mmCIF file of C-alpha atoms in Angstrom:
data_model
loop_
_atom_site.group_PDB
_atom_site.id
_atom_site.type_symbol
_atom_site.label_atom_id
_atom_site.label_comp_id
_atom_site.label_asym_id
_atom_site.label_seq_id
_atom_site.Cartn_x
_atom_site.Cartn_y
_atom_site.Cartn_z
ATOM 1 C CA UNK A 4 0.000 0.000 0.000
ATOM 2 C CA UNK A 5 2.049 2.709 -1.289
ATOM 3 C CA UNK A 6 -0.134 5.600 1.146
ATOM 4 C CA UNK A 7 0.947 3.970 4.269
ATOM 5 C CA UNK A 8 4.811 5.251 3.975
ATOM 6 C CA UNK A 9 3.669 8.745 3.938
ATOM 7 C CA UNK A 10 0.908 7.740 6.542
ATOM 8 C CA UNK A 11 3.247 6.447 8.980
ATOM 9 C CA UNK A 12 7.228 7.788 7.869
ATOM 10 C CA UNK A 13 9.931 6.560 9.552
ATOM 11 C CA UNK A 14 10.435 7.970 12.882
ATOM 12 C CA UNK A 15 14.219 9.323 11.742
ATOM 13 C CA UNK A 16 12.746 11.015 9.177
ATOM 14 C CA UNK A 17 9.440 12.241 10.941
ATOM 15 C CA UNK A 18 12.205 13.759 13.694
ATOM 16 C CA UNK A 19 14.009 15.368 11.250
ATOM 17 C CA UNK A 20 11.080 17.274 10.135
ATOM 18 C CA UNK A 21 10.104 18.476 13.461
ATOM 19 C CA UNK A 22 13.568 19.659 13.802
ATOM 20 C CA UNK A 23 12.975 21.652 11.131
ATOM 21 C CA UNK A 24 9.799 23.244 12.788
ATOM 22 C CA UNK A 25 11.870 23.471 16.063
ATOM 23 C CA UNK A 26 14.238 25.637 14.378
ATOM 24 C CA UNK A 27 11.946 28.158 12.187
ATOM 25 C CA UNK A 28 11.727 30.498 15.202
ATOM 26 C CA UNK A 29 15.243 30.369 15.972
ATOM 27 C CA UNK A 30 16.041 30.921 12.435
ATOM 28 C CA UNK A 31 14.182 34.025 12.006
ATOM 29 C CA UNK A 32 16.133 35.464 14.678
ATOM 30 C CA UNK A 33 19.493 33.909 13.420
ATOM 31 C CA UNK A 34 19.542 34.754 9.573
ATOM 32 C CA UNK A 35 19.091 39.160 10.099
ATOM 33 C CA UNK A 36 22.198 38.682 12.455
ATOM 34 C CA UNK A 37 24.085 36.129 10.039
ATOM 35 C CA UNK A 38 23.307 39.036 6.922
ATOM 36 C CA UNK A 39 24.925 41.349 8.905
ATOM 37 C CA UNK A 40 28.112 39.805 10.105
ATOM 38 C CA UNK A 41 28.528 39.186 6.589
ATOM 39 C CA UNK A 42 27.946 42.734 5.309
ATOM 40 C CA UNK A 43 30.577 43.681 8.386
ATOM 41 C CA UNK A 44 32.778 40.899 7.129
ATOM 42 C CA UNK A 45 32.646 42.667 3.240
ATOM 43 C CA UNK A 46 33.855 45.873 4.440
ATOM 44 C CA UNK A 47 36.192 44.994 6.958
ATOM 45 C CA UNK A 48 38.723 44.272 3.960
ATOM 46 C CA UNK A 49 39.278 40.849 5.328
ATOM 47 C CA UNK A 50 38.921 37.864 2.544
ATOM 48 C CA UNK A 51 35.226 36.661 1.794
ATOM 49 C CA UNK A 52 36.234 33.362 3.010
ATOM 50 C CA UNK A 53 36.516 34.946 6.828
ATOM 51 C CA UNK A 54 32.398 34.718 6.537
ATOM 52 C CA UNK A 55 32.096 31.641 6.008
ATOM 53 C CA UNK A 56 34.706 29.809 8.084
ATOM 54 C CA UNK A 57 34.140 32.417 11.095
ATOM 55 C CA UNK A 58 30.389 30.998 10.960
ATOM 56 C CA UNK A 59 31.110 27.396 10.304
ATOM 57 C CA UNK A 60 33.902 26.907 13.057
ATOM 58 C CA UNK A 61 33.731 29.332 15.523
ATOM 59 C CA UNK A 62 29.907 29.269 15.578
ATOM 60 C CA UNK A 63 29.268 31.707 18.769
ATOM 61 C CA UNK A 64 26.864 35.025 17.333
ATOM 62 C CA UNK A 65 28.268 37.435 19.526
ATOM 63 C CA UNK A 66 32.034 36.350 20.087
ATOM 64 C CA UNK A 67 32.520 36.255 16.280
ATOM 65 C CA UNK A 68 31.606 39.825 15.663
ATOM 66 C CA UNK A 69 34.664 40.853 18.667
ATOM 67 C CA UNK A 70 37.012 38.627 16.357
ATOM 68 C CA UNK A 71 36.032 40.312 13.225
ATOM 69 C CA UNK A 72 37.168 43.840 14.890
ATOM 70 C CA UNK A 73 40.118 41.824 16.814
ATOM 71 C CA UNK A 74 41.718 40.293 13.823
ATOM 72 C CA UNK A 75 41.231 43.193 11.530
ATOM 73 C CA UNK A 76 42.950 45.119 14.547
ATOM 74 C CA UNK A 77 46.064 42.530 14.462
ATOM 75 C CA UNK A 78 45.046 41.467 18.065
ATOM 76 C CA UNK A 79 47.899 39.197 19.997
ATOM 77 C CA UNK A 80 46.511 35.665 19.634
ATOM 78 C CA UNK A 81 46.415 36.174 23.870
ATOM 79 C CA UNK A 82 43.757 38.569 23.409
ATOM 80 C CA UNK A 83 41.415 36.793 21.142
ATOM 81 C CA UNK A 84 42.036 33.539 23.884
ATOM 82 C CA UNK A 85 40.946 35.317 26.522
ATOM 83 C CA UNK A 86 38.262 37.016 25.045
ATOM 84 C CA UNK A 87 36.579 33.964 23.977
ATOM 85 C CA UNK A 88 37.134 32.885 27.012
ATOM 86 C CA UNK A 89 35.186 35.205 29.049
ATOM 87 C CA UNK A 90 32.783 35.655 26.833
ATOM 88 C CA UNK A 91 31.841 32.122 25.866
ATOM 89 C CA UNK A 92 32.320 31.333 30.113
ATOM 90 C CA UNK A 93 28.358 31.233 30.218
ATOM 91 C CA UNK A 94 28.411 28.159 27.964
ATOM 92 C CA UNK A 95 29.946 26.189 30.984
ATOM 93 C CA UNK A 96 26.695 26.513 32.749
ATOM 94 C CA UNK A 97 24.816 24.719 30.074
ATOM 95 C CA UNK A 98 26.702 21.245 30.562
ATOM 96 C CA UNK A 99 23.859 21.201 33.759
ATOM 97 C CA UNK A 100 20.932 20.601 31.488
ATOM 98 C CA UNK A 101 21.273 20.154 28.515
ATOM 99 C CA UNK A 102 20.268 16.411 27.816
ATOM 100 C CA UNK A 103 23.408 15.602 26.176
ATOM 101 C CA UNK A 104 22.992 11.595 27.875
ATOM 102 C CA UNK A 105 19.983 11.399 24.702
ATOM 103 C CA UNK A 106 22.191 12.220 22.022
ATOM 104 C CA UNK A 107 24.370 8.423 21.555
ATOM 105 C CA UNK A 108 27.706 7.788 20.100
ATOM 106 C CA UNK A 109 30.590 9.685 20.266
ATOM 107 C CA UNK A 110 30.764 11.393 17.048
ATOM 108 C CA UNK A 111 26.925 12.770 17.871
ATOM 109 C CA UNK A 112 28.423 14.142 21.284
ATOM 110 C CA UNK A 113 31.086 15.759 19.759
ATOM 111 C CA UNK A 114 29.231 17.480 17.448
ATOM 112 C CA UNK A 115 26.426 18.066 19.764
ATOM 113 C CA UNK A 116 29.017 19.901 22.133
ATOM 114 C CA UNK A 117 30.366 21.826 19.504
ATOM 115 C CA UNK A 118 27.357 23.123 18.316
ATOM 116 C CA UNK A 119 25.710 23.910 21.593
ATOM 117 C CA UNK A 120 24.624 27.835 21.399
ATOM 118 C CA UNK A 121 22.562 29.854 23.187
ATOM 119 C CA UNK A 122 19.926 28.974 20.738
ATOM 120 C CA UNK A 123 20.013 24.817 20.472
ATOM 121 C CA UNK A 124 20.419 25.117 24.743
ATOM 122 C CA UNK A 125 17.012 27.139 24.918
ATOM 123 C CA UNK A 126 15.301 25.226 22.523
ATOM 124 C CA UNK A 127 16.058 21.762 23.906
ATOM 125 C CA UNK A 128 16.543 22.426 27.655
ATOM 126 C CA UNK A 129 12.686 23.725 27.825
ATOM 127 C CA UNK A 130 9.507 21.490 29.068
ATOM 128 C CA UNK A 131 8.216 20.074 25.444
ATOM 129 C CA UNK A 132 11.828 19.147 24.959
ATOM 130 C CA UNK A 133 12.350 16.237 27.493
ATOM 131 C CA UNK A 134 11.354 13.305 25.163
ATOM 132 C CA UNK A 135 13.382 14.821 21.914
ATOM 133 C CA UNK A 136 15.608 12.097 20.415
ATOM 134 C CA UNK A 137 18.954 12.278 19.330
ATOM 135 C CA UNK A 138 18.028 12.865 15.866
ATOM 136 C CA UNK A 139 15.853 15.744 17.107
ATOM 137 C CA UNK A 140 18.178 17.409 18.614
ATOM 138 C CA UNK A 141 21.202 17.168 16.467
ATOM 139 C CA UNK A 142 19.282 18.082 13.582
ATOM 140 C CA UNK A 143 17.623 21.284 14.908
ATOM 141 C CA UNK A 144 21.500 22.172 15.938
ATOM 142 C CA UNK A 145 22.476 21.326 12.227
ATOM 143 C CA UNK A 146 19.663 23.344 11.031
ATOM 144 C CA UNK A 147 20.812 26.486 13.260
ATOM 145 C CA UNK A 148 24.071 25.452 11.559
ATOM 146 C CA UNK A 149 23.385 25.854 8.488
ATOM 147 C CA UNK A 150 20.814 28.879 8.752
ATOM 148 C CA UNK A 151 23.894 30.926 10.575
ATOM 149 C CA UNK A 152 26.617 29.910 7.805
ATOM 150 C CA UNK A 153 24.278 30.277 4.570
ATOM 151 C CA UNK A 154 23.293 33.878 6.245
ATOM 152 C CA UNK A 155 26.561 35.257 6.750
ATOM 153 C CA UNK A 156 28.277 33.725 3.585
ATOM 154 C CA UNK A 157 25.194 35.277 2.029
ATOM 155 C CA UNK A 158 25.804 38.863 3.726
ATOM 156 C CA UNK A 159 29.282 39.011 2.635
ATOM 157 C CA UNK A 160 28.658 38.657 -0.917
ATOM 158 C CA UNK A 161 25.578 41.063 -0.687
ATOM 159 C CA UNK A 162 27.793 43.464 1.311
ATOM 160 C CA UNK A 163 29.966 43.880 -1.885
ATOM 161 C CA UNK A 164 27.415 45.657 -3.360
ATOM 162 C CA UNK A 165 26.877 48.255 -0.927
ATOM 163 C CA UNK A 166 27.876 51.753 -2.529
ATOM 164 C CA UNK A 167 31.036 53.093 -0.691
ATOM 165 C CA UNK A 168 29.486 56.473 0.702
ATOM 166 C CA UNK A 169 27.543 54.516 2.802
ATOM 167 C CA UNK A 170 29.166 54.529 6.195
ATOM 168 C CA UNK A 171 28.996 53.431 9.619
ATOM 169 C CA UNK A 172 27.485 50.159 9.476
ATOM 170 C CA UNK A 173 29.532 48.375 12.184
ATOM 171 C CA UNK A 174 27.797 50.588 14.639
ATOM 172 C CA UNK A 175 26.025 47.506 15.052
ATOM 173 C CA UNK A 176 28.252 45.399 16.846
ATOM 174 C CA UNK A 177 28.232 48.128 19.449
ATOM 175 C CA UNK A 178 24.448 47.792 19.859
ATOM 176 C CA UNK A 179 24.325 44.255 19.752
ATOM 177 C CA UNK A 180 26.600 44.162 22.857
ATOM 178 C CA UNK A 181 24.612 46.862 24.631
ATOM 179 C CA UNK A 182 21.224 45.376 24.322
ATOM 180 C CA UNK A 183 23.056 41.941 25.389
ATOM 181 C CA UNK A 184 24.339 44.283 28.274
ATOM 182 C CA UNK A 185 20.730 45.549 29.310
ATOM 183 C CA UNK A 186 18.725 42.316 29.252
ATOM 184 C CA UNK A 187 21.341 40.917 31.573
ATOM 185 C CA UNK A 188 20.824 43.715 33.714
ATOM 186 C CA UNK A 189 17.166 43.440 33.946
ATOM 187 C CA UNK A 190 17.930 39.986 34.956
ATOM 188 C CA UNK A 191 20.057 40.671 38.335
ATOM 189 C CA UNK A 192 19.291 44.385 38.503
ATOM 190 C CA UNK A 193 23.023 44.450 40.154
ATOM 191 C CA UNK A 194 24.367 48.096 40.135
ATOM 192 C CA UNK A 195 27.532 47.772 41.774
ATOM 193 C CA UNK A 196 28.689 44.559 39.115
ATOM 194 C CA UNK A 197 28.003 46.954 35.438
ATOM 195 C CA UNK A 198 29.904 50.281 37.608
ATOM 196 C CA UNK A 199 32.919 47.489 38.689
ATOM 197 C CA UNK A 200 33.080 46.272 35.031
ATOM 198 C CA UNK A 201 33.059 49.829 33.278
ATOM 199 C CA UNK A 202 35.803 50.937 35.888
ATOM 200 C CA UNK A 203 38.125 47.642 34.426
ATOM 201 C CA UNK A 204 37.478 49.005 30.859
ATOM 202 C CA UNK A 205 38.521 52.169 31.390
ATOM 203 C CA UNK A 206 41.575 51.218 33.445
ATOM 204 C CA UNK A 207 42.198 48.712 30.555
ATOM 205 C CA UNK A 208 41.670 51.824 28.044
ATOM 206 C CA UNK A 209 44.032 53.331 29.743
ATOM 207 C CA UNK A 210 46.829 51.362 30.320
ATOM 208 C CA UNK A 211 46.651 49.074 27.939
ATOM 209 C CA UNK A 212 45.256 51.351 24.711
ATOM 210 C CA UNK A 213 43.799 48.741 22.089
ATOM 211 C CA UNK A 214 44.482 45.656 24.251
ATOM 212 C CA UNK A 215 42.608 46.753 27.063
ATOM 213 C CA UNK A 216 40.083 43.249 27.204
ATOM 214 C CA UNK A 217 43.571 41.524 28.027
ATOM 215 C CA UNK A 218 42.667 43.596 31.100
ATOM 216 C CA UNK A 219 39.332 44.517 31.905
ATOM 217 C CA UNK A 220 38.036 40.578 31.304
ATOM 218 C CA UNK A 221 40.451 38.872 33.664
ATOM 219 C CA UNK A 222 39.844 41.947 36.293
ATOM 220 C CA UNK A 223 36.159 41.797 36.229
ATOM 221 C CA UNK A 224 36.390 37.968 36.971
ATOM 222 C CA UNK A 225 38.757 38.878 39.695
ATOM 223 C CA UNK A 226 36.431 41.054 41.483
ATOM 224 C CA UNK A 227 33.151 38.850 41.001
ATOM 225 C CA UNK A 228 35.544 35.524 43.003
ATOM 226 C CA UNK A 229 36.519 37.861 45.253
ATOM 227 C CA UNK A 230 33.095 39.207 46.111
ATOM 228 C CA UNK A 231 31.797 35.811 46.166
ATOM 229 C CA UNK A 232 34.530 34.863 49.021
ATOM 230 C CA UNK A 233 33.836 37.764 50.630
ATOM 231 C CA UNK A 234 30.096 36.229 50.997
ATOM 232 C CA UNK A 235 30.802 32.749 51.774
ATOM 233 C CA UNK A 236 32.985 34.062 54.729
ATOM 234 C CA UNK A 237 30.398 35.947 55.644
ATOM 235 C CA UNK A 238 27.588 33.049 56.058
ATOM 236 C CA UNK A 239 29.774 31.121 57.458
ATOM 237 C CA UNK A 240 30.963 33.989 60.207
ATOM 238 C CA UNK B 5 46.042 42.878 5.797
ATOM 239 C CA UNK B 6 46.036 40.087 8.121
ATOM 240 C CA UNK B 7 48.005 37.325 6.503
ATOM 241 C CA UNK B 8 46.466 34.131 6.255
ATOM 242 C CA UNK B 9 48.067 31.943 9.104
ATOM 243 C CA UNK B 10 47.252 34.515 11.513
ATOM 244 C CA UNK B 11 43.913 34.487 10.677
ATOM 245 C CA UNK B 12 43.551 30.842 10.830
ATOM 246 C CA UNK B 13 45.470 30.864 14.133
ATOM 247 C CA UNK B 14 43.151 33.545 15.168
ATOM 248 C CA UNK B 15 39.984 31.453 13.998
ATOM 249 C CA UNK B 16 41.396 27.930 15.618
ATOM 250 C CA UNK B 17 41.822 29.874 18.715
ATOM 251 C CA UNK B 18 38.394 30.940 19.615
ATOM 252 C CA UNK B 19 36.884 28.137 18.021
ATOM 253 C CA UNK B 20 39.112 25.710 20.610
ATOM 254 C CA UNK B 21 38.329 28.049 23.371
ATOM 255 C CA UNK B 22 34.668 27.900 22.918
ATOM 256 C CA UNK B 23 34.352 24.374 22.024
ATOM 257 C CA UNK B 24 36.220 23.796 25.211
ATOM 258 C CA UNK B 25 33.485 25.396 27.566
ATOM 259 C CA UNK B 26 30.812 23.798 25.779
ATOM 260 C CA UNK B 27 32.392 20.433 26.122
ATOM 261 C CA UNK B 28 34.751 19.902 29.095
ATOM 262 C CA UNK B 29 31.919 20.856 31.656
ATOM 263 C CA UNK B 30 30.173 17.292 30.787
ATOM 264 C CA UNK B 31 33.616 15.207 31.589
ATOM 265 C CA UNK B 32 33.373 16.775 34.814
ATOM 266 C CA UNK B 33 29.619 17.615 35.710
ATOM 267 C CA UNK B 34 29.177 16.304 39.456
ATOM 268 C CA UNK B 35 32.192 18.498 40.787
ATOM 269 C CA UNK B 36 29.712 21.201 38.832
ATOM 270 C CA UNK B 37 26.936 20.589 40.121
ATOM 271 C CA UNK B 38 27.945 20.647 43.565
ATOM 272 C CA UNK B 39 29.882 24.091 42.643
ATOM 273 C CA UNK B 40 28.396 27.141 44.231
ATOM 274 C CA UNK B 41 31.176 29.483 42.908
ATOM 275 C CA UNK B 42 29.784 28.392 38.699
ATOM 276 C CA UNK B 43 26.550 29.157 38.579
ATOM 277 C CA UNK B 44 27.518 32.590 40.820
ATOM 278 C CA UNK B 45 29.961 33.595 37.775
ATOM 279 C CA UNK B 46 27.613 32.540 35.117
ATOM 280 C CA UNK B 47 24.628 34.679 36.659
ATOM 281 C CA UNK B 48 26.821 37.362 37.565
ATOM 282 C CA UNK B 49 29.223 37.813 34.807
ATOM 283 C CA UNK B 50 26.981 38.995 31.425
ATOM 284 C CA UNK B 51 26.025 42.185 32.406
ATOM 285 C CA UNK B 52 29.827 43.215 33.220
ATOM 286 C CA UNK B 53 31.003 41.523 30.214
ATOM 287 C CA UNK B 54 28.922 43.563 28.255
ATOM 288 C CA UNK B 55 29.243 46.507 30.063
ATOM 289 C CA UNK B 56 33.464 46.068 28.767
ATOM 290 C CA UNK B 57 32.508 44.890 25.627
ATOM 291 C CA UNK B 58 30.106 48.001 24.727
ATOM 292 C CA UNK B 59 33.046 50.513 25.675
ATOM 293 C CA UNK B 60 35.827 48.178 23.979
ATOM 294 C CA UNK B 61 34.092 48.767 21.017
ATOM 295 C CA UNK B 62 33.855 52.478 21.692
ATOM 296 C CA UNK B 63 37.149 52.797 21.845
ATOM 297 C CA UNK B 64 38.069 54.909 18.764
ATOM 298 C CA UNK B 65 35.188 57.079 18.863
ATOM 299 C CA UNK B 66 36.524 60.855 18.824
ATOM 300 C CA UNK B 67 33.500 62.557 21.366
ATOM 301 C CA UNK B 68 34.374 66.064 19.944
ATOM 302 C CA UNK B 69 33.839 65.132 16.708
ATOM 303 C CA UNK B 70 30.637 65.127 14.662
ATOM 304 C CA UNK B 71 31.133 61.223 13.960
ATOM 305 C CA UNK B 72 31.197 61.465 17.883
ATOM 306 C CA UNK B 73 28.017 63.359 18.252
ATOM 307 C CA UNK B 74 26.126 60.762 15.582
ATOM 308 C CA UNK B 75 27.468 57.948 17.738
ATOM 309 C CA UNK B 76 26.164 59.188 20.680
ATOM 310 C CA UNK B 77 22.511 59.718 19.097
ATOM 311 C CA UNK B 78 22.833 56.326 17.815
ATOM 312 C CA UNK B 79 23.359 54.966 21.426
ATOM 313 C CA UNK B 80 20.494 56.917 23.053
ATOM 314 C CA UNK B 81 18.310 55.460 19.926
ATOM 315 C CA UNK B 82 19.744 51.953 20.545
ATOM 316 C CA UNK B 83 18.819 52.344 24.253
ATOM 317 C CA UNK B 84 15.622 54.325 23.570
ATOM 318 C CA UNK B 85 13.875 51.420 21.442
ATOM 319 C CA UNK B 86 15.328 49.002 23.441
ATOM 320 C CA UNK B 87 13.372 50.077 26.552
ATOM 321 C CA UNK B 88 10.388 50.809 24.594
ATOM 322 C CA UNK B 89 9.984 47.835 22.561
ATOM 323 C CA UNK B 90 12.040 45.108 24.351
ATOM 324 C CA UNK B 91 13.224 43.942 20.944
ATOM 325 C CA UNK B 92 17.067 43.070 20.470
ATOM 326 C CA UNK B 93 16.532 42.940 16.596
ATOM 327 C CA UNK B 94 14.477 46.243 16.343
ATOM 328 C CA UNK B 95 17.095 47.907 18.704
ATOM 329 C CA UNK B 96 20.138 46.935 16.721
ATOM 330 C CA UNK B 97 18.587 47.975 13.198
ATOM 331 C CA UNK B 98 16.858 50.880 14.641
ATOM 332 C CA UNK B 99 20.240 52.150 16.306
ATOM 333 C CA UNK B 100 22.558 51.180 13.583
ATOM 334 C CA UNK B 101 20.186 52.864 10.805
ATOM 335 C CA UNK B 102 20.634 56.275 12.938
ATOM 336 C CA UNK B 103 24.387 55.575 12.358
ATOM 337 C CA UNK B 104 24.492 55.096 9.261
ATOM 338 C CA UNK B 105 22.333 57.498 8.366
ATOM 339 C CA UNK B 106 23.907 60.406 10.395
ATOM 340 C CA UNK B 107 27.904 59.540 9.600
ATOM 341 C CA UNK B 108 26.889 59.225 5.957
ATOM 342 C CA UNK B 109 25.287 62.572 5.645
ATOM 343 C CA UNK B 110 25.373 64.802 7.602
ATOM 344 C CA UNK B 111 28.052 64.286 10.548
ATOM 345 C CA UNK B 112 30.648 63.235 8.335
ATOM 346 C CA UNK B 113 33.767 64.006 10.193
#
C-alpha cells in the first residue's frame, strides 16, 4: 500500500522534520544577524572566506563579531584567547541541562558539544523538549548550523554591493553588545557589578590602549571571586 | 592585511576556546553541580562583560567630533527602542540605521 509510507514515515525522518519546525523560530532570529556579520565581514577588507569559516567553526553570534574587529585590529593571539574565554564562560553553565545523555555515540556528542549555542540550549533544555531524540536534537542544531553559515556567507557577498558612501554600518556590533548588556541587567538588577566592570574598561583603556580586554576581562572575573569569598565568609561567620 | 596563518590561528583559537566550555563541563559535571562558585559567575558575569565589551568597542570614537556626536545619538536610539519595545533585533537595526544614516550625511567628520 504505497499511502501507508507517507501515513506512517519513519520515525528518523518524521524527527528530522520536526527539527525543522523546532528551528523556524530560531532561524528568524538567526539569519538578520548572520546578513549582517557578513555585510561587516565585506567591508572589513578581510577575505570573503573569513564569513564563512568564522560561521562554520567558531559558531558563537556574539564572540565572532569581537574577532572580526580583533583580527582586523592585528590582536595578539592572547587577546582573542581570553576574550573567547570570558565571553563564551556562560556556555559552561549549560553542561547542567542540557540532555546531552539522549544524544548516543561519540561522534553525535562531539558534534552536539560543539554546536551547543545559546539557541540549540534554549530550545532543547525547555519542558516540550524532554522526550526529543537524538536525531531531534542534532538536527535542529544542524539546522541552526546551516541557517547561521548560509546567512553570513550570504551577507558578505551582498555586502559587496553596498555603494562606498555609505558609512557606519559596524555601529552595530556596538548595539548588539549593549542590548546583550541591558537584558542581563534586567535579569540581576546588580548596580555595583556593570559600575565594577566599566571601571576595568577604562583602566584597561588606559593602560593598555587597544588591548585593554587583556585587562578589563580577567579583572572583572577577579572582582566577582573575590566578592563571592567575601560572601561565603560571611555566612559562614 | 592580516596574513592568512594569523587568521587561521586567530579562527582555531576561539573556536578551541569555545568548544572547550561547551564540552569539558560534561567530563566533569558532578564536581559542577555541587559548585556554588559556577553558577555565581555565570549569573553574575553577562552584564559586566557587556558593560566592557560596549566601551571596547567604543574605543576609537573621537566625542568632539561630529562622527562622535552621531554615535552618541545612535546609542540613546539603541537604548531608547530598546526600553520601549524590548526587541534586540528592532534595537540593533533601529540604532545602527541612525548611524548610518547620520555619519553618511550629515556628521561626516
Amino acid at each position: 500500500m504505497p499511502g501507508a509510507e507517507v501515513a506512517a514515515p519513519e520515525p528518523r525522518r518524521a524527527d528530522l522534520v520536526l527539527a525543522l519546525r523546532d528551528s523556524t523560530s530560531v532561524g528568524l532570529a538567526t539569519v538578520p544577524v548572520g546578513l549582517a556579520f557578513g555585510v561587516l565581514v565585506s567591508q572589513s577588507g578581510l577575505p570573503w572566506w573569513w564569513a564563512t569559516l568564522s560561521a562554520a567553526v567558531i559558531f558563537a553570534g556574539s564572540l565572532e563579531f569581537l574577532v572580526l574587529g580583533m583580527v582586523t585590529a592585528f590582536a595578539p593571539l592572547a587577546q582573542i584567547a581570553i576574550t573567547s574565554f570570558m565571553v563564551n564562560f556562560r556556555h559552561v553553565f549549560y553542561s547542567l541541562s542540557f540532555p546531552l545523555h539522549r544524544v548516543n555515540g561519540a561522534p553525535a556528542k562531539l558534534y552536539s558539544t560543539y554546536t551547543l549555542t545559546d539557541e540549540a540550549y534554549a530550545l532543547t533544555t525547555g519542558p516540550d523538549a524532554q522526550t526529543w531524540s537524538r536525531t531531534r536534537i542534532v538536527g535542529l542544531q544542524a539546522l541552526i548550523q546551516a541557517y547561521w553559515v548560509a546567512s553570513a556567507t550570504i551577507g558578505v557577498i551582498g555586502g559587496s554591493f553596498i555603494p562606498a558612501g555609505v558609512k557606519g554600518l559596524d555601529f552595530a556590533i556596538t548595539a548588539l553588545f549593549l542590548v546583550l548588556g541591558m537584558d542581563a541587567f534586567r535579569v540581576r538588577r546588580d548596580i555595583p557589578g556593570p559600575l565594577v566592570a566599566a571601571a576595568c574598561a577604562l583602566v584597561g583603556r588606559v593602560a593598555f590602549g587597544n588591548d585593554m580586554l587583556v585587562f578589563a576581562l580577567p579583572a572583572l572575573a577577579a572582582f566577582l571571586m573575590a566578592k563571592y569569598a567575601v560572601r561565603r565568609r560571611g555566612w559562614h561567620a | 592585511m592580516p596574513d592568512t596563518p594569523y587568521l587561521l590561528g586567530a579562527l582555531v583559537i576561539s573556536a578551541g576556546v569555545t568548544w572547550m566550555l561547551r564540552a569539558m563541563p560534561f567530563l566533569v559535571i558532578s564536581p559542577l553541580r555541587r559548585s556554588r562558585l559556577i553558577p555565581y559567575l555565570a549569573a553574575t558575569m553577562p552584564v559586566g562583560v557587556m558593560m566592557i565589551l560596549t566601551i571596547y568597542t567604543m574605543r576609537n570614537v573621537d566625542f568632539e567630533s561630529a562622527a562622535g556626536l552621531a554615535f552618541v545619538l545612535a546609542v540613546l536610539t539603541t537604548i531608547g527602542l530598546h526600553l520601549w519595545r524590548h526587541n534586540v533585533l528592532v534595537s540593533i537595526f533601529g540604532g545602527t540605521v541612525v548611524h548610518v544614516i547620520l555619519v553618511s550625511t550629515v556628521l561626516t567628520g
